[in-house]
Short mmCIF file of C-alpha atoms in Angstrom, two decimals:
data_model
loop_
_atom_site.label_atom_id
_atom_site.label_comp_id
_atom_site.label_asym_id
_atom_site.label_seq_id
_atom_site.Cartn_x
_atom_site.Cartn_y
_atom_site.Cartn_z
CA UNK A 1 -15.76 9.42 9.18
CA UNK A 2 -18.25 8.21 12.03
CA UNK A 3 -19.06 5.43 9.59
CA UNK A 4 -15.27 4.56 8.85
CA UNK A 5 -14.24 1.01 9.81
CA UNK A 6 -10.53 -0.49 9.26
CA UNK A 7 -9.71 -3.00 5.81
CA UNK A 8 -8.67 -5.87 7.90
CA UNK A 9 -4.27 -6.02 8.12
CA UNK A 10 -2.43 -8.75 6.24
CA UNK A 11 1.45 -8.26 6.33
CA UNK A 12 3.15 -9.56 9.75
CA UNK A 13 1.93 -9.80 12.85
CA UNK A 14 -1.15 -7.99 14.44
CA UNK A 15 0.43 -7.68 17.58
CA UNK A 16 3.73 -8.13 19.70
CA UNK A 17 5.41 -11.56 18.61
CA UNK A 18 9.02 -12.95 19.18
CA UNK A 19 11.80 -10.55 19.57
CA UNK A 20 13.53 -9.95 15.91
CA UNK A 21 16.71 -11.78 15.64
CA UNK A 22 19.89 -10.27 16.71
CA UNK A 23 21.29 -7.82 13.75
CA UNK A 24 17.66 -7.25 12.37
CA UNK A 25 17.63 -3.85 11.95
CA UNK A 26 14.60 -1.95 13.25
CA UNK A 27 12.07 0.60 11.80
CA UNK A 28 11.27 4.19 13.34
CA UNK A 29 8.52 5.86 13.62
CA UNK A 30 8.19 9.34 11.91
CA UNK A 31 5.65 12.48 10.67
CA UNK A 32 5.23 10.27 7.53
CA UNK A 33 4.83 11.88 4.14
CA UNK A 34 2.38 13.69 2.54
CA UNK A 35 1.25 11.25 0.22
CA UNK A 36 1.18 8.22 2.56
CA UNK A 37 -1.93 7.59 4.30
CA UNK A 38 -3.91 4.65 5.74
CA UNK A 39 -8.05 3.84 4.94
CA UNK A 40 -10.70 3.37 6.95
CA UNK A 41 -14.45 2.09 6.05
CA UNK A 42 -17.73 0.95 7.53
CA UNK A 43 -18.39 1.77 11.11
CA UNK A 44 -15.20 2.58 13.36
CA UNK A 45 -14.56 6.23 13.49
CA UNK A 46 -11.26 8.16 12.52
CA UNK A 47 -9.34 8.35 15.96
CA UNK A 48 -10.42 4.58 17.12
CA UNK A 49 -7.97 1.78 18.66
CA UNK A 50 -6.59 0.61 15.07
CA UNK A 51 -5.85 2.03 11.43
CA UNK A 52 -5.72 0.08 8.48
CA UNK A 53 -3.61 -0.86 5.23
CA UNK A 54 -1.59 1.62 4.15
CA UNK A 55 -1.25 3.57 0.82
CA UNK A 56 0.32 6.32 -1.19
CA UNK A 57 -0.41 8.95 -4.47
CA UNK A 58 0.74 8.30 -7.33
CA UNK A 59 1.60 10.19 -10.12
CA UNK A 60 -1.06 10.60 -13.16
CA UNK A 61 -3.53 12.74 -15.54
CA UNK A 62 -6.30 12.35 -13.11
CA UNK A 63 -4.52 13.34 -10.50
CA UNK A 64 -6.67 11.31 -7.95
CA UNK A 65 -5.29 7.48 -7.98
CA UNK A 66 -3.43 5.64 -4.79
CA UNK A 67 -1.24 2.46 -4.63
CA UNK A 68 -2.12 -0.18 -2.73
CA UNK A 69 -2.12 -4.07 -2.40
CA UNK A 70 -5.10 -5.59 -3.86
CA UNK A 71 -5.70 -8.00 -0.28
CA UNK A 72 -6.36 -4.52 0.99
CA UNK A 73 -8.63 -3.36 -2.22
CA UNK A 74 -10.99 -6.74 -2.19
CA UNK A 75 -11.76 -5.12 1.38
CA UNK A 76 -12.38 -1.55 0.13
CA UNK A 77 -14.57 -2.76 -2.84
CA UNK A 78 -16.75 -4.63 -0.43
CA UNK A 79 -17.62 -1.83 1.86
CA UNK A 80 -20.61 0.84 1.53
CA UNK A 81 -18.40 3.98 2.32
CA UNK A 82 -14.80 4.47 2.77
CA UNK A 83 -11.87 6.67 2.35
CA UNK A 84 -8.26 7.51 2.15
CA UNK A 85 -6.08 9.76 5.06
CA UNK A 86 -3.07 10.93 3.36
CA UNK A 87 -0.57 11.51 6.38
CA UNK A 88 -2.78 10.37 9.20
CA UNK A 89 -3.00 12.46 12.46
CA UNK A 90 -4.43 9.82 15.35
CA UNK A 91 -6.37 12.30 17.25
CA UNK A 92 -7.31 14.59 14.54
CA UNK A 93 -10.44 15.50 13.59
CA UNK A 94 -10.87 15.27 9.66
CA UNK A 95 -10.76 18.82 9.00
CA UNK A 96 -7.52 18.90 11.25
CA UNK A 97 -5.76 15.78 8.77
CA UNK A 98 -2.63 17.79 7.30
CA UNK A 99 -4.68 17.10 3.54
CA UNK A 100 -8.57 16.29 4.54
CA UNK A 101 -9.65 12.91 3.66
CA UNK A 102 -10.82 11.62 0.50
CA UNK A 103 -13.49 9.48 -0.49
CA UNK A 104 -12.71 6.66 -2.36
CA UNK A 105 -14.74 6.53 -5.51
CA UNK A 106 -13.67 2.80 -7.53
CA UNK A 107 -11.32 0.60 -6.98
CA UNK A 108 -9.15 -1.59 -9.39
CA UNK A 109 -7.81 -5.19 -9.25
CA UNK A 110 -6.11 -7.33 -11.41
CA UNK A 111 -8.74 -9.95 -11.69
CA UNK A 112 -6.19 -12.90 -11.71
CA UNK A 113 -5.73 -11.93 -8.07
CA UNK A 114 -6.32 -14.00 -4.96
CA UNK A 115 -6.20 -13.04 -1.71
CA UNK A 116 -3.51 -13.97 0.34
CA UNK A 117 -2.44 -16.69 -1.51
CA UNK A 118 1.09 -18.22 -2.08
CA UNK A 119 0.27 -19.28 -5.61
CA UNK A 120 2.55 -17.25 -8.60
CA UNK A 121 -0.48 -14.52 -9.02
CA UNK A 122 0.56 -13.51 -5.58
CA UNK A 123 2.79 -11.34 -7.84
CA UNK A 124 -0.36 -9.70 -8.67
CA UNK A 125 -0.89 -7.85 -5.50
CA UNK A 126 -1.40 -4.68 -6.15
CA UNK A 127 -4.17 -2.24 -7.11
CA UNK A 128 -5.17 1.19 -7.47
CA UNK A 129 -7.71 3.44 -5.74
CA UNK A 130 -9.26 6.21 -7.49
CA UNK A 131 -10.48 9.09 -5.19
CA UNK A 132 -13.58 12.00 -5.15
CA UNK A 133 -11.47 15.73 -4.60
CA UNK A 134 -12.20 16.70 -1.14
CA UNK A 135 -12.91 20.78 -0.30
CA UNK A 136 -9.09 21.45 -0.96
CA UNK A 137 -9.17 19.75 -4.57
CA UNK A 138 -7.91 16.70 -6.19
CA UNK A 139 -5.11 14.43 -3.99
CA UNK A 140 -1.82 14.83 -6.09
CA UNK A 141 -2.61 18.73 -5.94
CA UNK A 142 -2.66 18.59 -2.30
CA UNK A 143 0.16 16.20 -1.48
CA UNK A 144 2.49 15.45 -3.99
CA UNK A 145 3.14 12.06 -5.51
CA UNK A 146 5.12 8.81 -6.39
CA UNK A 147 5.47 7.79 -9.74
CA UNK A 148 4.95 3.82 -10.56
CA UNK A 149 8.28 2.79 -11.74
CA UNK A 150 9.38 -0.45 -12.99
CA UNK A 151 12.39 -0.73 -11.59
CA UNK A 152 15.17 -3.56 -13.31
CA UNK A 153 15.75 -6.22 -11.21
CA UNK A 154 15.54 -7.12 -7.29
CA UNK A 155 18.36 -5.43 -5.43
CA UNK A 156 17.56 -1.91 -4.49
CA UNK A 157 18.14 0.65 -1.95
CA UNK A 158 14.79 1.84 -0.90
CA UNK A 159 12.30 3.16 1.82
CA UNK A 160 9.62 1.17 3.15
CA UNK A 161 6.77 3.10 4.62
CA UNK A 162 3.50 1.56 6.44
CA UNK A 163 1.16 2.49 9.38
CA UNK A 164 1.13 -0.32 11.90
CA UNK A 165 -2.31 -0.96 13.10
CA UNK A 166 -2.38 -2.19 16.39
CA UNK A 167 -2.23 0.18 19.32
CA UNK A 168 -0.28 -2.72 21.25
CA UNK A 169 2.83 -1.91 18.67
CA UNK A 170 1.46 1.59 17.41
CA UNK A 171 0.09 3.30 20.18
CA UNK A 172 0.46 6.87 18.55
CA UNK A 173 -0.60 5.44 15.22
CA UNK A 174 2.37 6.65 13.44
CA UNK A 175 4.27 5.87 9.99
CA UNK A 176 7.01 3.10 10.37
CA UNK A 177 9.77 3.45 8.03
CA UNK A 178 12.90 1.75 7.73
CA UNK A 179 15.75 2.12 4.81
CA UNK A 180 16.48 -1.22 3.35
CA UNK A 181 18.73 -2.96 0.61
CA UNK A 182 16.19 -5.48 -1.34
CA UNK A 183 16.73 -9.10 -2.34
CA UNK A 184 14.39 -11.67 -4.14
CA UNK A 185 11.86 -14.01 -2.81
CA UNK A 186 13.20 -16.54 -4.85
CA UNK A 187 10.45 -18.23 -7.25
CA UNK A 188 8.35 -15.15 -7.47
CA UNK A 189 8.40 -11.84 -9.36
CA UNK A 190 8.78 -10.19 -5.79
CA UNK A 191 11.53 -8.42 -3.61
CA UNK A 192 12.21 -9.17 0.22
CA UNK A 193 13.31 -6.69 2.67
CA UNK A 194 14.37 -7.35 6.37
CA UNK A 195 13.43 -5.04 9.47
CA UNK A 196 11.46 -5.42 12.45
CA UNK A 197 8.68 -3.21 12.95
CA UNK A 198 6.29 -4.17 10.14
CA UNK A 199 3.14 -5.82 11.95
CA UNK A 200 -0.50 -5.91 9.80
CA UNK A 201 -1.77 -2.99 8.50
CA UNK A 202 1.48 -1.74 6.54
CA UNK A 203 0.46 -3.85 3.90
CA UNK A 204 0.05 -2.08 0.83
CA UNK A 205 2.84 0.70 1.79
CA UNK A 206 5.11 2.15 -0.94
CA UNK A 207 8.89 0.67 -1.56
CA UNK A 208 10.60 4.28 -2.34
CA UNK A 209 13.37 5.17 -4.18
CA UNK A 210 14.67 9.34 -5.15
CA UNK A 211 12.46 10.61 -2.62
CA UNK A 212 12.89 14.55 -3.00
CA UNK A 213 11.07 16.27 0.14
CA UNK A 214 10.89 20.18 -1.39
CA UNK A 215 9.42 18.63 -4.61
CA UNK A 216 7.26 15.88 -3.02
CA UNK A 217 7.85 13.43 -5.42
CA UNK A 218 9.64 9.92 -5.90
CA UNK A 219 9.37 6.53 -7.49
CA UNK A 220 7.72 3.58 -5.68
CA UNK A 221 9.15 0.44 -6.72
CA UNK A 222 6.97 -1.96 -4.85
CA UNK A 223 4.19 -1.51 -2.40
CA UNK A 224 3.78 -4.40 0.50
CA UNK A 225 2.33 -7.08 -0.55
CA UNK A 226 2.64 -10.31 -2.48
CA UNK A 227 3.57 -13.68 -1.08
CA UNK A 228 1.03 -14.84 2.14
CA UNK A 229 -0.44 -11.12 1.80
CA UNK A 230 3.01 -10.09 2.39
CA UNK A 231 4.81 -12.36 4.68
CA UNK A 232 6.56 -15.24 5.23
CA UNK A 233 3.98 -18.35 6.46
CA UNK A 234 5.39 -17.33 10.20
CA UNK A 235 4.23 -14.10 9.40
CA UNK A 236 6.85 -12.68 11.79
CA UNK A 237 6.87 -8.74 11.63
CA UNK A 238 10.69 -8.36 10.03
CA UNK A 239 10.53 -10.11 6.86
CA UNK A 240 8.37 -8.37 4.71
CA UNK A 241 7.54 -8.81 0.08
CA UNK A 242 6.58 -6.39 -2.59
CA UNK A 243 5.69 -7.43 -6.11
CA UNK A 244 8.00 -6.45 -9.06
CA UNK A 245 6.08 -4.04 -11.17
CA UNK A 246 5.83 -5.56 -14.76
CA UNK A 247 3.66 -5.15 -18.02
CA UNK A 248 0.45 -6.61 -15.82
CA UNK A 249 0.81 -3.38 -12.85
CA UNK A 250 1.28 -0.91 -15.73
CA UNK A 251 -2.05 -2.59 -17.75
CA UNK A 252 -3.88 -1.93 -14.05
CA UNK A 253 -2.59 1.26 -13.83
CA UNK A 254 -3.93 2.12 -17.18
CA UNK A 255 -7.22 0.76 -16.60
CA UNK A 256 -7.38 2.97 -13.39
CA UNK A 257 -6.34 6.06 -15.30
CA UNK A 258 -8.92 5.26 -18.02
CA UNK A 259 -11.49 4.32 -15.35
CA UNK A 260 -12.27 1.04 -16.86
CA UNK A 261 -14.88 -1.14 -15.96
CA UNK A 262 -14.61 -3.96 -14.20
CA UNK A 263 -16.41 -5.69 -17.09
CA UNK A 264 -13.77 -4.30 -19.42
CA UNK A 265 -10.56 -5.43 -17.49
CA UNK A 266 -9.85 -9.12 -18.85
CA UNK A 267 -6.75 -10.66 -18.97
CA UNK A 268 -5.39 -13.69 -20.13
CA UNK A 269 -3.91 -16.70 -17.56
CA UNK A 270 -0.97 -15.62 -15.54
CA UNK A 271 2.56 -16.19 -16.68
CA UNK A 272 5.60 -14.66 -15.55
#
């Protein structure tokens, strides 16, 4: 973890910005969950001044794959060394995380994908992490998981979970979550939720629905992401997009599963 540096935050604001509107509702900190976590990669230690995108398990054979957005992945797959905190603890050390950290062993992108854009494959931003077991064994052993769910339509009551970066909004370096009702970004295959709180490095969090805490599992609808990297072009820290899981996440999710090679993973041009 001494060579650990942060993916560099996309959704909302890196730092205190105008006051929400009146009536915006606002998201609390909490413990987080088990399978939420937050990278780091290259240089900045585990402990330092700012975390990173966020992430969660998810359910499969291999037991070893997280959600993400893929603005966060094109970081991870350029870095030497990096890895995965599932529930982070700031002032841990890593054997004192509530599940270790995990090494992240490939990473998977749709290659349509481009980064932060506001162009239609911004409805493509989302990828998958696979991860080495640490000492304990594989991740979904250790802390439960999400399954990827296509969920019909836009409107949804859900849970929106990311870690804040910036010590200026975050100083404790805590999860964020704040129960929403979903709408659609109209124009896109993506959902928009409203609530202050969500400043860069939540991007990539999970949208949950059925969360069940004694069975540590649930269905992630969405994961933050999409439009602008996530955000609306003012990039304010309440109004926050996921993409809409279709046939293309499942194909990426499949690849992941079947640890495909980047060679291997073609598609054909986007069309919703």
């Amino acid at each position: 973890m001494a060579d650990a540096v942060p993916v560099d935050s996309a959704s909302g604001t890196s730092g205190v910005g105008p006051a929400a509107p009146g009536g915006i509702k606002k998201g609390e900190y909490f413990g987080g969950l088990p399978m939420v976590g937050t990278f780091f990669y290259d240089g900045r230690p585990l402990g330092g001044e700012v975390t990173s995108c966020t992430g969660s398990v998810v359910h499969s054979a291999t037991e070893d794959l997280v959600l993400t957005a893929a603005h966060c992945a094109n970081g991870l797959k350029r870095s030497k060394h990096s890895v995965f905190v599932p529930q982070y603890r700031h002032g841990a050390p890593a054997a004192g995380q509530p599940s270790g950290i995990f090494e992240v062993r490939r990473v998977f992108v749709d290659p349509r994908y481009e980064q932060n854009t506001k162009k239609p494959v911004s409805d493509l931003d989302f990828a998958f992490v696979r991860l080495a077991p640490n000492s304990r064994g594989r991740a979904e052993d250790i802390t439960g998981s999400l399954t990827l769910t296509r969920a019909a339509g836009y409107r949804h009551k859900a849970t929106v979970i990311g870690y804040p970066s910036g010590e200026d909004v975050n100083k404790k370096h805590q999860a964020l979550r704040c129960d929403v009702t979903t709408s659609r970004l109209t124009g896109l295959r993506q959902m928009r939720m409203t609530c202050a709180g969500f400043h860069g490095g939540v991007s990539g969090g999970p949208w949950i629905t059925d969360y069940d805490p004694a069975t540590r599992t649930g269905k992630v609808i969405g994961n933050t992401g999409g439009y602008n990297g996530g955000g609306n072009d003012q990039n304010v820290d309440w109004i926050t997009y996921s993409p809409v899981y279709a046939k293309d996440a499942q194909a990426l999710y499949e690849d992941a599963v079947a640890d495909r090679s980047d060679a291997d993973i073609k598609r054909p041009p986007y069309r919703r």
